[in-house]
PDB file of C-alpha atoms in Angstrom:
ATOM      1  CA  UNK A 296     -38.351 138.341  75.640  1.00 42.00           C
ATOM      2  CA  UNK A 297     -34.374 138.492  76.725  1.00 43.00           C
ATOM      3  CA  UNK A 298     -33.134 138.480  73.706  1.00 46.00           C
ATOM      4  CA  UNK A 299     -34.616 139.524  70.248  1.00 54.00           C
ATOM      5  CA  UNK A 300     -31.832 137.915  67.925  1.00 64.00           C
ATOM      6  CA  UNK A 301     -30.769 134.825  69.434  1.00 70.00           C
ATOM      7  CA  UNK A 302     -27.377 133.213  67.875  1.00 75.00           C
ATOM      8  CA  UNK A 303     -29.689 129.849  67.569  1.00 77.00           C
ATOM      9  CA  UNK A 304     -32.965 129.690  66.333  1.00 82.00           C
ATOM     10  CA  UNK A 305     -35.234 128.998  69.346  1.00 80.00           C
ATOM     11  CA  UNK A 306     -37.769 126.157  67.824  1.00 79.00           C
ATOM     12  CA  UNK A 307     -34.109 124.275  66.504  1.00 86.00           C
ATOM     13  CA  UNK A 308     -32.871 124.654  70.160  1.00 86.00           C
ATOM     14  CA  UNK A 309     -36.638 123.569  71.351  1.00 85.00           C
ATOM     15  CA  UNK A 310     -36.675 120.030  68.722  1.00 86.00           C
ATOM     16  CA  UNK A 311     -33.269 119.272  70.503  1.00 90.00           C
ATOM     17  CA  UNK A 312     -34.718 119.921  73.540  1.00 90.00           C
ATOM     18  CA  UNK A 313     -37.268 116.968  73.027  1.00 88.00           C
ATOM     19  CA  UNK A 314     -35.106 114.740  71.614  1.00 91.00           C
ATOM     20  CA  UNK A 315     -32.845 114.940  74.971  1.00 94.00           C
ATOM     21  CA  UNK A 316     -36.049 115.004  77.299  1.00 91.00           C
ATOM     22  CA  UNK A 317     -37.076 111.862  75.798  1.00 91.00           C
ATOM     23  CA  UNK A 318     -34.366 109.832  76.577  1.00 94.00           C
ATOM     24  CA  UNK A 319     -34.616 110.707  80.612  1.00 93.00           C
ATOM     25  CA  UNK A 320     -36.892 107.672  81.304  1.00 92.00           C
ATOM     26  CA  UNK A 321     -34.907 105.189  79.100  1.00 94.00           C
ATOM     27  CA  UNK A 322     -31.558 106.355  81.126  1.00 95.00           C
ATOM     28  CA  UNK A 323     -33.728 105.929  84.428  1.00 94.00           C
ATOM     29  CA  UNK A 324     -35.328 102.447  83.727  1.00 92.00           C
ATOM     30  CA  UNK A 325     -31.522 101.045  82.601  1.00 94.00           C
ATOM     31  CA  UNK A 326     -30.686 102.189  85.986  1.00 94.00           C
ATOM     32  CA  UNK A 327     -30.463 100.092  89.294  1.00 93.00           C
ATOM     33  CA  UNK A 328     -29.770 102.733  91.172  1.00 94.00           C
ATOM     34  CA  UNK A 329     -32.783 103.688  94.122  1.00 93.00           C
ATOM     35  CA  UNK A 330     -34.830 106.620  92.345  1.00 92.00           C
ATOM     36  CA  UNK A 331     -34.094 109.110  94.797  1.00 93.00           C
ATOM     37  CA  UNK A 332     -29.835 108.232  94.139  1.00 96.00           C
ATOM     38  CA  UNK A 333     -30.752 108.497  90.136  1.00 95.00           C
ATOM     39  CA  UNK A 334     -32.469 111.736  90.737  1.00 95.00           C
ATOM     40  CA  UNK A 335     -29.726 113.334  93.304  1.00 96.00           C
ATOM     41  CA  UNK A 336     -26.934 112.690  90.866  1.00 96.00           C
ATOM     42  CA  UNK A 337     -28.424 113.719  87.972  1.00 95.00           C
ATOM     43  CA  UNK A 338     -28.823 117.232  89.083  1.00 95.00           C
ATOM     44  CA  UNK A 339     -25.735 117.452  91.363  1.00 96.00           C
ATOM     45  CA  UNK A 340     -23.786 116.664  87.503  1.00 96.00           C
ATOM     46  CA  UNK A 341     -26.104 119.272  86.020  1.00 94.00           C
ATOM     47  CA  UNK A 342     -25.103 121.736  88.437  1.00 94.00           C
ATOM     48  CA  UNK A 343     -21.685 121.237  88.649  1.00 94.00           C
ATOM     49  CA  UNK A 344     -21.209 121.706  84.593  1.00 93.00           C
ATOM     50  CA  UNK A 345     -23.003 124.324  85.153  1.00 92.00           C
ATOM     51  CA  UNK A 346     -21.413 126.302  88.352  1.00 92.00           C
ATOM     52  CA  UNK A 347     -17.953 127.538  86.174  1.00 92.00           C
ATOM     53  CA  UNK A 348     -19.873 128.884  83.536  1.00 89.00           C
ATOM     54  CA  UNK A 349     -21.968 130.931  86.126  1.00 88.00           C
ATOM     55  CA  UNK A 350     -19.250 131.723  88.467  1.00 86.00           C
ATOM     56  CA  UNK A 351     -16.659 132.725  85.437  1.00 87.00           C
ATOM     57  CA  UNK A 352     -19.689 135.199  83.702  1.00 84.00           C
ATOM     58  CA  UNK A 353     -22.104 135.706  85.718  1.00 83.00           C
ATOM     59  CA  UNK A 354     -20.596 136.766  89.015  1.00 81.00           C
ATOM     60  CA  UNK A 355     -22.216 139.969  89.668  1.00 81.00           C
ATOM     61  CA  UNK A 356     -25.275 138.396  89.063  1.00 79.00           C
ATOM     62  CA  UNK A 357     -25.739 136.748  92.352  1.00 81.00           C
ATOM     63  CA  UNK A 358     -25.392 140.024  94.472  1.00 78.00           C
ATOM     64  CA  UNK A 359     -27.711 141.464  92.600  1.00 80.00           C
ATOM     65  CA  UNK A 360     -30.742 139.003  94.039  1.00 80.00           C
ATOM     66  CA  UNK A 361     -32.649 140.118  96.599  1.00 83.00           C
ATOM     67  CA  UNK A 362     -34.020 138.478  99.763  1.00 88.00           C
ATOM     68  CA  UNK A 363     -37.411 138.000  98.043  1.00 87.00           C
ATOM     69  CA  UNK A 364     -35.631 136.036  94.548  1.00 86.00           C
ATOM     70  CA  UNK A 365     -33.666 133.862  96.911  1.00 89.00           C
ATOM     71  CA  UNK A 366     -36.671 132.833  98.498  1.00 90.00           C
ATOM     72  CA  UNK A 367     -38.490 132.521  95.215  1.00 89.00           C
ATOM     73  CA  UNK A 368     -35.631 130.745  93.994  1.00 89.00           C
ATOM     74  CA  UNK A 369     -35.626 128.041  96.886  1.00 91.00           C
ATOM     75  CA  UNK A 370     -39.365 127.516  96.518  1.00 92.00           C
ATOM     76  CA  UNK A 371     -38.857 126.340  93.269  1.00 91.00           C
ATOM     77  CA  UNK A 372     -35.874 124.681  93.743  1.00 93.00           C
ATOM     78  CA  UNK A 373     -38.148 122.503  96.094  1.00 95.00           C
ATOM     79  CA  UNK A 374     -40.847 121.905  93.647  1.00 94.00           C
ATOM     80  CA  UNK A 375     -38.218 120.834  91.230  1.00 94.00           C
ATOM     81  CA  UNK A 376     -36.749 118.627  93.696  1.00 96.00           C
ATOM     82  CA  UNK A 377     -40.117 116.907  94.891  1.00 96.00           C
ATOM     83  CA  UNK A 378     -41.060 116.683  90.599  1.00 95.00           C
ATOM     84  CA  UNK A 379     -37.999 114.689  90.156  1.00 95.00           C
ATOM     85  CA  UNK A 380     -38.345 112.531  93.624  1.00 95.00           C
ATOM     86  CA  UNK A 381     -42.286 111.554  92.523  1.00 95.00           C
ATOM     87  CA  UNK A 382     -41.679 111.116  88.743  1.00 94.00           C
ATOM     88  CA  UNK A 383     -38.471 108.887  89.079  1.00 94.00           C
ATOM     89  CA  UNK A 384     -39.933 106.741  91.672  1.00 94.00           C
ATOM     90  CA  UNK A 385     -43.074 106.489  89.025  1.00 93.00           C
ATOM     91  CA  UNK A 386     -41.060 104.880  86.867  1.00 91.00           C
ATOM     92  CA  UNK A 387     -40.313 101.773  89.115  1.00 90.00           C
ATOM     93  CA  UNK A 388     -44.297 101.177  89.342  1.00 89.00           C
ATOM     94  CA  UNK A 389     -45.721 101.980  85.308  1.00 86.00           C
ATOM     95  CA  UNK A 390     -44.971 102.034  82.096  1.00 84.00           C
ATOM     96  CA  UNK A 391     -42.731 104.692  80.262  1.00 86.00           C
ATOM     97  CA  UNK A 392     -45.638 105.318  77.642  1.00 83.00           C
ATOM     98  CA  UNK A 393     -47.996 106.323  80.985  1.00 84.00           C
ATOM     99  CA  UNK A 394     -45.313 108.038  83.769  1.00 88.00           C
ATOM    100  CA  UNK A 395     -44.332 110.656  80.722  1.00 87.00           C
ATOM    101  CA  UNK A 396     -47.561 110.943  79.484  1.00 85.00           C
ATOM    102  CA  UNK A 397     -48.790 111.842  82.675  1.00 87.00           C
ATOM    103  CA  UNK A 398     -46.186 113.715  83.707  1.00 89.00           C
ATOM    104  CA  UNK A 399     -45.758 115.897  81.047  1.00 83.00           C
ATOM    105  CA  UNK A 400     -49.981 117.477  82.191  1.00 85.00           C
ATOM    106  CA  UNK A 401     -47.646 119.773  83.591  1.00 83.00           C
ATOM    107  CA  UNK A 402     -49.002 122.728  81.803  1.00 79.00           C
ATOM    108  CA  UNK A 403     -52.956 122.048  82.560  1.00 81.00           C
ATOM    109  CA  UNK A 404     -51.961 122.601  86.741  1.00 85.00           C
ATOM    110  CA  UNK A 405     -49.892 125.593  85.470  1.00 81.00           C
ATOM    111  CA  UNK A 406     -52.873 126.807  84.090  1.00 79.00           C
ATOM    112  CA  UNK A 407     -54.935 126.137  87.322  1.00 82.00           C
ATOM    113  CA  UNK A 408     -52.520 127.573  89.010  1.00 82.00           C
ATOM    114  CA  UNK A 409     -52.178 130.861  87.200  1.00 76.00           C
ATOM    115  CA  UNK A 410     -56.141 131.230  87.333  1.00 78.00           C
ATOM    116  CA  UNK A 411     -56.173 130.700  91.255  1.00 79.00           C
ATOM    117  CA  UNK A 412     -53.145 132.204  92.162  1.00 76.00           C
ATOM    118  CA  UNK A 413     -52.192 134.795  89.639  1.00 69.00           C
ATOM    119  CA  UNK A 414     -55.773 136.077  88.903  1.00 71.00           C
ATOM    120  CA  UNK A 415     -55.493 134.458  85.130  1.00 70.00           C
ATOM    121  CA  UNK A 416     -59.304 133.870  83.305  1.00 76.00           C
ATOM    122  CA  UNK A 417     -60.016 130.672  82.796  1.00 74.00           C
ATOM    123  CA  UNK A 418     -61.527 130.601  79.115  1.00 80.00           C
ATOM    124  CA  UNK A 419     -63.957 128.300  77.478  1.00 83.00           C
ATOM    125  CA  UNK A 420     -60.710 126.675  75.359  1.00 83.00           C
ATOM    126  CA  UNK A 421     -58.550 126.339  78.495  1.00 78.00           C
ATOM    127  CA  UNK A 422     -61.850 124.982  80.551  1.00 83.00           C
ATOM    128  CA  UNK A 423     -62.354 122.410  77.670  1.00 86.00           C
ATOM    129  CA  UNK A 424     -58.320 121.744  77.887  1.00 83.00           C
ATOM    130  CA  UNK A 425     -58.449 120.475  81.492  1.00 81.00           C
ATOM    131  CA  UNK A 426     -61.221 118.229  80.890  1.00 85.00           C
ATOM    132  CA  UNK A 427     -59.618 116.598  78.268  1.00 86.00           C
ATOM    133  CA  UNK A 428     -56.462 116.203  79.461  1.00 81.00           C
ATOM    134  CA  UNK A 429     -57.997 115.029  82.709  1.00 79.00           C
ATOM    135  CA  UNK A 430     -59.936 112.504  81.061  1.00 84.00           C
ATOM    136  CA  UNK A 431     -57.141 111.369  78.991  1.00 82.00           C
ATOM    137  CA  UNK A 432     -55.921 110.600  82.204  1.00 77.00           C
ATOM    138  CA  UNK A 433     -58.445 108.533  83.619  1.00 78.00           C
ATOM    139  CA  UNK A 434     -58.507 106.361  80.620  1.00 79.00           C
ATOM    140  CA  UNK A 435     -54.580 105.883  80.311  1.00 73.00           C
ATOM    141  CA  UNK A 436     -54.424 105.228  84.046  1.00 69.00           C
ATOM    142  CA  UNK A 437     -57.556 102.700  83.878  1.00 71.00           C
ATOM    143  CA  UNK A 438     -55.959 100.968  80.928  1.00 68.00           C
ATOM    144  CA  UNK A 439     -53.065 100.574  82.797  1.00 60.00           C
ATOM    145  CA  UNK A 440     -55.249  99.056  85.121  1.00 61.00           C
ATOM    146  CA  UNK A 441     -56.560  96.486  82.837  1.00 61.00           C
ATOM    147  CA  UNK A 442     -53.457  95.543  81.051  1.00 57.00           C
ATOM    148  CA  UNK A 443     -51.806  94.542  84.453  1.00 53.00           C
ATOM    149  CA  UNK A 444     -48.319  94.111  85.362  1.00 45.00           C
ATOM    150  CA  UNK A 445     -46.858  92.528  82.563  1.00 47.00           C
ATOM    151  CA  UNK A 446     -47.529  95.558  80.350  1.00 51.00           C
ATOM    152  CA  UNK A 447     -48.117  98.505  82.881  1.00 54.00           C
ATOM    153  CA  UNK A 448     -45.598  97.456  85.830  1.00 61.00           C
ATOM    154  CA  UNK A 449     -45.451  96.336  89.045  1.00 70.00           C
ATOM    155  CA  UNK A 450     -48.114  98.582  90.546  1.00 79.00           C
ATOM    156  CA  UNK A 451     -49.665 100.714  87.388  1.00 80.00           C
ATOM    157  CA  UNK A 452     -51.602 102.926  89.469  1.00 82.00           C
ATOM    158  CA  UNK A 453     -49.393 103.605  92.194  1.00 89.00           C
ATOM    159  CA  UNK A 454     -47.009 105.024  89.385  1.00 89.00           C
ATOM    160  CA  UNK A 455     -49.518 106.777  87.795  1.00 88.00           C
ATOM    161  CA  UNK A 456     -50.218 108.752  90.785  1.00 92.00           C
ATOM    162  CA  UNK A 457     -46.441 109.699  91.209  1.00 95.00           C
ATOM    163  CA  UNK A 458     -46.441 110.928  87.906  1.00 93.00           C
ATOM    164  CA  UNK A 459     -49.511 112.849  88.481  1.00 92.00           C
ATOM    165  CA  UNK A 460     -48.039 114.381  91.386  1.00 95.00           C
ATOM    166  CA  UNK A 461     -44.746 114.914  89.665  1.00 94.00           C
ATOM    167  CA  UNK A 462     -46.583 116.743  87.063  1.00 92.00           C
ATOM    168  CA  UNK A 463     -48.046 119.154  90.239  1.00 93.00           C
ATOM    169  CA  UNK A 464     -44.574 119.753  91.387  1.00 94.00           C
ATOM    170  CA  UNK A 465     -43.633 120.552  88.148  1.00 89.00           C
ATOM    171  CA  UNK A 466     -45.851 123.399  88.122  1.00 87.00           C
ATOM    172  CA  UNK A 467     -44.830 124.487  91.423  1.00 88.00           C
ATOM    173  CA  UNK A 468     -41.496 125.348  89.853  1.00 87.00           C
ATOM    174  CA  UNK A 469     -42.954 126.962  86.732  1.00 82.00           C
ATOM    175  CA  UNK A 470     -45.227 128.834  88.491  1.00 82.00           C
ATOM    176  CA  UNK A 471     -42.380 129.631  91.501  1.00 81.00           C
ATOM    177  CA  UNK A 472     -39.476 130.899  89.013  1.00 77.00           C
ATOM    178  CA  UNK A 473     -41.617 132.695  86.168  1.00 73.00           C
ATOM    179  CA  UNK A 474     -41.037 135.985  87.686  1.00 70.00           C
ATOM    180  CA  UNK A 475     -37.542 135.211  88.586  1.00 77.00           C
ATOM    181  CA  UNK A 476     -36.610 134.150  85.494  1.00 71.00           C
ATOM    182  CA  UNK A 477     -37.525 137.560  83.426  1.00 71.00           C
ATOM    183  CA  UNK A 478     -35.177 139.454  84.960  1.00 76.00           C
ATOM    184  CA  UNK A 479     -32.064 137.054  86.091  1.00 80.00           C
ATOM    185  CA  UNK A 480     -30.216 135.816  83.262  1.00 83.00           C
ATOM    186  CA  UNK A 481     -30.562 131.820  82.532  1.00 83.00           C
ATOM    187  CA  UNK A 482     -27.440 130.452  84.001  1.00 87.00           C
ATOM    188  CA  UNK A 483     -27.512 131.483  87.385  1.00 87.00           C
ATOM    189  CA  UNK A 484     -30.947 130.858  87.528  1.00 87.00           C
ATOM    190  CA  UNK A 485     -30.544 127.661  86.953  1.00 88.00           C
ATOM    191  CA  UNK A 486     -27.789 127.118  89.271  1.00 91.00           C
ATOM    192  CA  UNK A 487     -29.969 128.385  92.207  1.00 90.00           C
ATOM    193  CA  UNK A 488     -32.672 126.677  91.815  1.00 92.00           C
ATOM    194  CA  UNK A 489     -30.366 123.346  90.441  1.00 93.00           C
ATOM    195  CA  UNK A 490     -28.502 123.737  94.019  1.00 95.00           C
ATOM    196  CA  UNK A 491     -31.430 123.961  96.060  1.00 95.00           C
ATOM    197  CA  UNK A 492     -32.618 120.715  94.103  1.00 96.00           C
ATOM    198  CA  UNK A 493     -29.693 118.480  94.865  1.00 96.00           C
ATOM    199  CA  UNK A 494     -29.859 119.607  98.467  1.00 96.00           C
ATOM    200  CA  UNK A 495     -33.328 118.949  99.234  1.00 96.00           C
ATOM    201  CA  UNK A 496     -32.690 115.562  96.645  1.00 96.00           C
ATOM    202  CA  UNK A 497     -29.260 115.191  99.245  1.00 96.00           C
ATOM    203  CA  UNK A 498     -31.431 115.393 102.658  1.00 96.00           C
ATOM    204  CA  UNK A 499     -34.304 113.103 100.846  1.00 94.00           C
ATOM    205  CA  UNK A 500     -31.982 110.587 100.137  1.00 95.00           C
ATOM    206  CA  UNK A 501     -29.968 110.330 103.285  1.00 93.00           C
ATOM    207  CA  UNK A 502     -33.171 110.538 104.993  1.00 91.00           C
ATOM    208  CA  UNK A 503     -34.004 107.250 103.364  1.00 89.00           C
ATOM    209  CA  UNK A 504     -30.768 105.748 104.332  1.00 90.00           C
ATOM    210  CA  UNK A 505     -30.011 105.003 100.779  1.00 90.00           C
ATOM    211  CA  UNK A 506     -26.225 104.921  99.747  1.00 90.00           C
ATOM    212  CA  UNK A 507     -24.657 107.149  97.974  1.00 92.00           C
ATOM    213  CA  UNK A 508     -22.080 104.986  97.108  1.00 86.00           C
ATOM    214  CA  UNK A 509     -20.729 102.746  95.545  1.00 90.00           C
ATOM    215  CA  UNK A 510     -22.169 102.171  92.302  1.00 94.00           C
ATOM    216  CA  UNK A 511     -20.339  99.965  89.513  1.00 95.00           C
ATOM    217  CA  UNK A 512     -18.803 102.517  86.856  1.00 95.00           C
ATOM    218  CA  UNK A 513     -22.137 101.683  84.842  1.00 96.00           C
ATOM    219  CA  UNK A 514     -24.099 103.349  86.943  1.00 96.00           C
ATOM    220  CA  UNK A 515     -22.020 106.628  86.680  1.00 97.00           C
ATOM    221  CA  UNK A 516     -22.224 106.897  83.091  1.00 97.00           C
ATOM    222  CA  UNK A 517     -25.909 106.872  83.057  1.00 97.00           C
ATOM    223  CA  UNK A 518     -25.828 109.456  86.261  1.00 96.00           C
ATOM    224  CA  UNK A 519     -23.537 111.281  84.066  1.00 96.00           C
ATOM    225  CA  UNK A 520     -25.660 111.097  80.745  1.00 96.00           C
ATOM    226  CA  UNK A 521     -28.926 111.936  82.526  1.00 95.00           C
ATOM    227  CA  UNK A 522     -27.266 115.144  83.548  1.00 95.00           C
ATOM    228  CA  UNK A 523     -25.559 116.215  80.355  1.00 95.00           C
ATOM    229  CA  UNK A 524     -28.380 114.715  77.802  1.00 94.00           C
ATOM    230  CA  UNK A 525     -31.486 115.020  79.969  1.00 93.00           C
ATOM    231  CA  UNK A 526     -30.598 117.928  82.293  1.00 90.00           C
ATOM    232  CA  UNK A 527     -27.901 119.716  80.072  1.00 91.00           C
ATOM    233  CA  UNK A 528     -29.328 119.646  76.410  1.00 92.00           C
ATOM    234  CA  UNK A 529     -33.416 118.880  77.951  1.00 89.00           C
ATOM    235  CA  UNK A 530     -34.404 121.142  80.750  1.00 84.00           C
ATOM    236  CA  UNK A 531     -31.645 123.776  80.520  1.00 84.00           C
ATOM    237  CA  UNK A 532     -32.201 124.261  76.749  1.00 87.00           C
ATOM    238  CA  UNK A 533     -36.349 124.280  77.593  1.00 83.00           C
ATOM    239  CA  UNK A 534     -35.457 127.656  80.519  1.00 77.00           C
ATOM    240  CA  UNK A 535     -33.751 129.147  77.521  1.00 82.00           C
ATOM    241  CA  UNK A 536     -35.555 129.017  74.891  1.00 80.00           C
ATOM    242  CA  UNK A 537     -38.546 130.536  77.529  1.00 71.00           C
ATOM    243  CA  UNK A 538     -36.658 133.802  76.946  1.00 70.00           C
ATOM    244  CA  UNK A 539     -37.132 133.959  73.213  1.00 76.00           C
ATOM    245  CA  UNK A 540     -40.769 132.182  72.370  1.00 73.00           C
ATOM    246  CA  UNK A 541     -43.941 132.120  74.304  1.00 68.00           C
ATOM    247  CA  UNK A 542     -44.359 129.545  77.155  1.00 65.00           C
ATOM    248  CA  UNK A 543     -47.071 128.370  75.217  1.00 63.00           C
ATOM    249  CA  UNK A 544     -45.033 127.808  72.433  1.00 69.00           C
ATOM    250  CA  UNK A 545     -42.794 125.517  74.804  1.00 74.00           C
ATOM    251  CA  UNK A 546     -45.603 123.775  76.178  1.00 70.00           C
ATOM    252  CA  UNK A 547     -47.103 122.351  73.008  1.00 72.00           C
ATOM    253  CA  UNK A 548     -43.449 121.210  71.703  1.00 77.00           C
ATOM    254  CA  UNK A 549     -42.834 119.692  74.895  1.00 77.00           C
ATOM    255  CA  UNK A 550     -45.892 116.926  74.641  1.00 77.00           C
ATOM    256  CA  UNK A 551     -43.412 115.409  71.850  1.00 81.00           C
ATOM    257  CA  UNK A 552     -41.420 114.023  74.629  1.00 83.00           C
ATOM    258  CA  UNK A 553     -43.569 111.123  75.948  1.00 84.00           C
ATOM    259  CA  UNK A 554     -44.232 110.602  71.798  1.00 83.00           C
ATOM    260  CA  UNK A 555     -40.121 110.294  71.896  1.00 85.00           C
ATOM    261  CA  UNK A 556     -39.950 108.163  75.075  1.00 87.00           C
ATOM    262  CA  UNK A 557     -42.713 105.594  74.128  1.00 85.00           C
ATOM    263  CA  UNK A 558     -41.171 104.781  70.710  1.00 86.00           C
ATOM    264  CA  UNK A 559     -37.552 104.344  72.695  1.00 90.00           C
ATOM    265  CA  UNK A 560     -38.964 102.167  75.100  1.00 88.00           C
ATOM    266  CA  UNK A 561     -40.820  99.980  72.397  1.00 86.00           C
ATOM    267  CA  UNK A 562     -37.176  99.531  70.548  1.00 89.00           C
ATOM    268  CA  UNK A 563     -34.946 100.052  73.417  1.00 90.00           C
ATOM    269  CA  UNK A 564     -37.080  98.357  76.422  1.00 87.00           C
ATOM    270  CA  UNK A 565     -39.587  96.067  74.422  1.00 86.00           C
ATOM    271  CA  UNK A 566     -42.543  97.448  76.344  1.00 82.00           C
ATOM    272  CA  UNK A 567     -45.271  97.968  73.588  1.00 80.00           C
ATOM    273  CA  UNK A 568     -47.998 100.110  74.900  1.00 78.00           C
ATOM    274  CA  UNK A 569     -51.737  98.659  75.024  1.00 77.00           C
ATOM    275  CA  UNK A 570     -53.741 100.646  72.648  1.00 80.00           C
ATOM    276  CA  UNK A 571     -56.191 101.592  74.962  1.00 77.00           C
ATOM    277  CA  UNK A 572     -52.916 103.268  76.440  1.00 77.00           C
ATOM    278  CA  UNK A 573     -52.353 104.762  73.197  1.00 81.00           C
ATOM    279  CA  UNK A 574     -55.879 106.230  73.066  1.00 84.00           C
ATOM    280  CA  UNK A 575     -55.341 107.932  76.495  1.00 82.00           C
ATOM    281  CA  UNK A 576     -52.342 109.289  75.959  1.00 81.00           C
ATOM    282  CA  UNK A 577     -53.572 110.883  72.841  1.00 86.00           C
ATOM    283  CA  UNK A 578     -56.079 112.577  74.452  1.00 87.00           C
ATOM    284  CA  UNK A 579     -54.050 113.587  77.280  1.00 82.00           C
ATOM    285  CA  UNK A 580     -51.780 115.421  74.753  1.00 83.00           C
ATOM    286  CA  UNK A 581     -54.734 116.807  72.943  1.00 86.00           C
ATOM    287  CA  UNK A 582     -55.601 118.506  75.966  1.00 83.00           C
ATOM    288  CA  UNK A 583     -52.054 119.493  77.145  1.00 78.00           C
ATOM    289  CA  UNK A 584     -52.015 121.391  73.711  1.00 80.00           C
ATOM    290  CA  UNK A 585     -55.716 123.267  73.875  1.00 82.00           C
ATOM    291  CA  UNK A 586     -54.806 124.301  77.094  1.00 77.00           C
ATOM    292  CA  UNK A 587     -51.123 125.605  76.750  1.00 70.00           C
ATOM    293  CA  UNK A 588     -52.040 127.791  73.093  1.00 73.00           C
ATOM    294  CA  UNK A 589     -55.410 128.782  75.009  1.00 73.00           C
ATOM    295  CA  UNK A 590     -53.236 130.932  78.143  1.00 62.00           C
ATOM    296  CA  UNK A 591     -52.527 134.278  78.005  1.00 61.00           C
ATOM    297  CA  UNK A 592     -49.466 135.276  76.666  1.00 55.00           C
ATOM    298  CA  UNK A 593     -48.062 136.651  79.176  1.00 51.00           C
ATOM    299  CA  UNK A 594     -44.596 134.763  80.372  1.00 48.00           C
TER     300      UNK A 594
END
């Protein structure tokens, strides 16, 4: 742990956390912005609130990397950049209920990857984890499926499968930064790996040949309130609080998020989940949570 006293208590910091992470797909479906525009400007905003605060206290910090963080650091800033690309593109093709669901199975492929590429034991519990949150899957993603584009979107599926693979990517940054992250404090860690998001977001986009501009003033204020709600009070809040509780700890907290963004798109979006949908996610989150408190506590 960084810090054995922190001036907040950690599991407060953590239930704002969720709160903010839940209202990420909301602010991206009231968006008509391209995906890849959304998910550019949203961390280009987080890093740039960000950037004073690690320039003005943090200065010495950034000599002090060597060769192998910065590469460390860009690997994940990639994997963070290809999370974001998959998952808000996911969100054009399914439902909110199924894209955070899914996306959020996050810490079953960090567990996969710890066990093949960290040498981590896979345990009866985190075994039995997988399997459940993988069949949770299969059943949200075939009710999506069956409930068909009025209730799942445009191409259920096809979403699904982004937010599968945003969940991978997702782990690709967990699994990239962990050892960065326990010995370089949070704020320019974040800003490295933030910066090396927007960039590879940057090329992705222009790649594309999507605009950057212009967007009606609209448009900005959600770009600017996925940053500081989402990206600010969420996923900066989330790298903190990783310094003061277990990972697991973060992990299980974190599967209130598509709980959070399902009940704000029923009132907010009128999209009422089928309940087979319900059923699916439930078990996806029952295995998200058997696996993440079954790990070793080691990060």
């Amino acid at each position: 742990m960084v810090d054995d006293q922190p001036s907040v208590p950690p599991l407060l910091a953590l239930g704002v956390a969720v709160v903010a992470v839940s209202t990420s797909a909301i602010l991206i479906r009231w968006s008509t912005a391209p995906s890849a525009v959304a998910a550019f400007y949203r961390v280009l905003f987080t890093t740039l609130l960000l950037v004073p605060v690690a320039v003005w206290h943090y200065r010495a910090a950034f000599g002090n990397l060597a060769i192998r963080d910065w590469l460390v650091a860009i690997a994940s800033g990639l994997a963070l950049a290809a999370h974001f690309a998959a998952w808000f593109e996911s969100l054009t093709w399914t439902s909110v209920a199924a894209s955070v669901t899914l996306v959020q199975t996050q810490p079953v492929f960090v567990a996969i990857g710890a066990v093949a590429l960290l040498g981590e034991r896979l345990n009866r519990r985190m075994a039995a984890g997988i399997a459940v949150a993988l069949l949770g899957s299969i059943i949200l993603s075939s009710a999506d499926f069956l409930a068909g584009a009025v209730f799942a979107g445009a191409n259920p599926l096809y979403g699904d499968a982004l937010a599968l693979l945003g969940a991978v990517a997702a782990a690709g940054y967990v699994l990239a930064g962990r050892s960065l992250r326990q010995h370089m404090p949070l704020i320019p860690y974040v800003v490295v790996v933030y910066s090396v998001c927007a960039a590879s977001l940057l090329v992705w986009t222009v790649g594309q040949g999507v605009a950057l501009a212009p967007y009606p003033p609209r448009e900005w204020l959600l770009f600017a309130g996925m940053a500081v709600g989402p990206g600010l009070f969420g996923h900066t809040v989330v790298n903190w609080a990783l310094g003061h509780v277990e990972s697991s700890v973060v992990s299980v907290t974190l599967v209130g998020e598509p709980v959070g963004s399902t009940v704000l798109a029923l009132v907010l979006l009128g999209e009422v989940p089928p309940s087979l949908t319900v059923a699916g996610g439930a078990i996806v989150l029952a295995g998200i949570v058997t696996t993440a408190r079954s790990r070793p506590q080691s990060d």
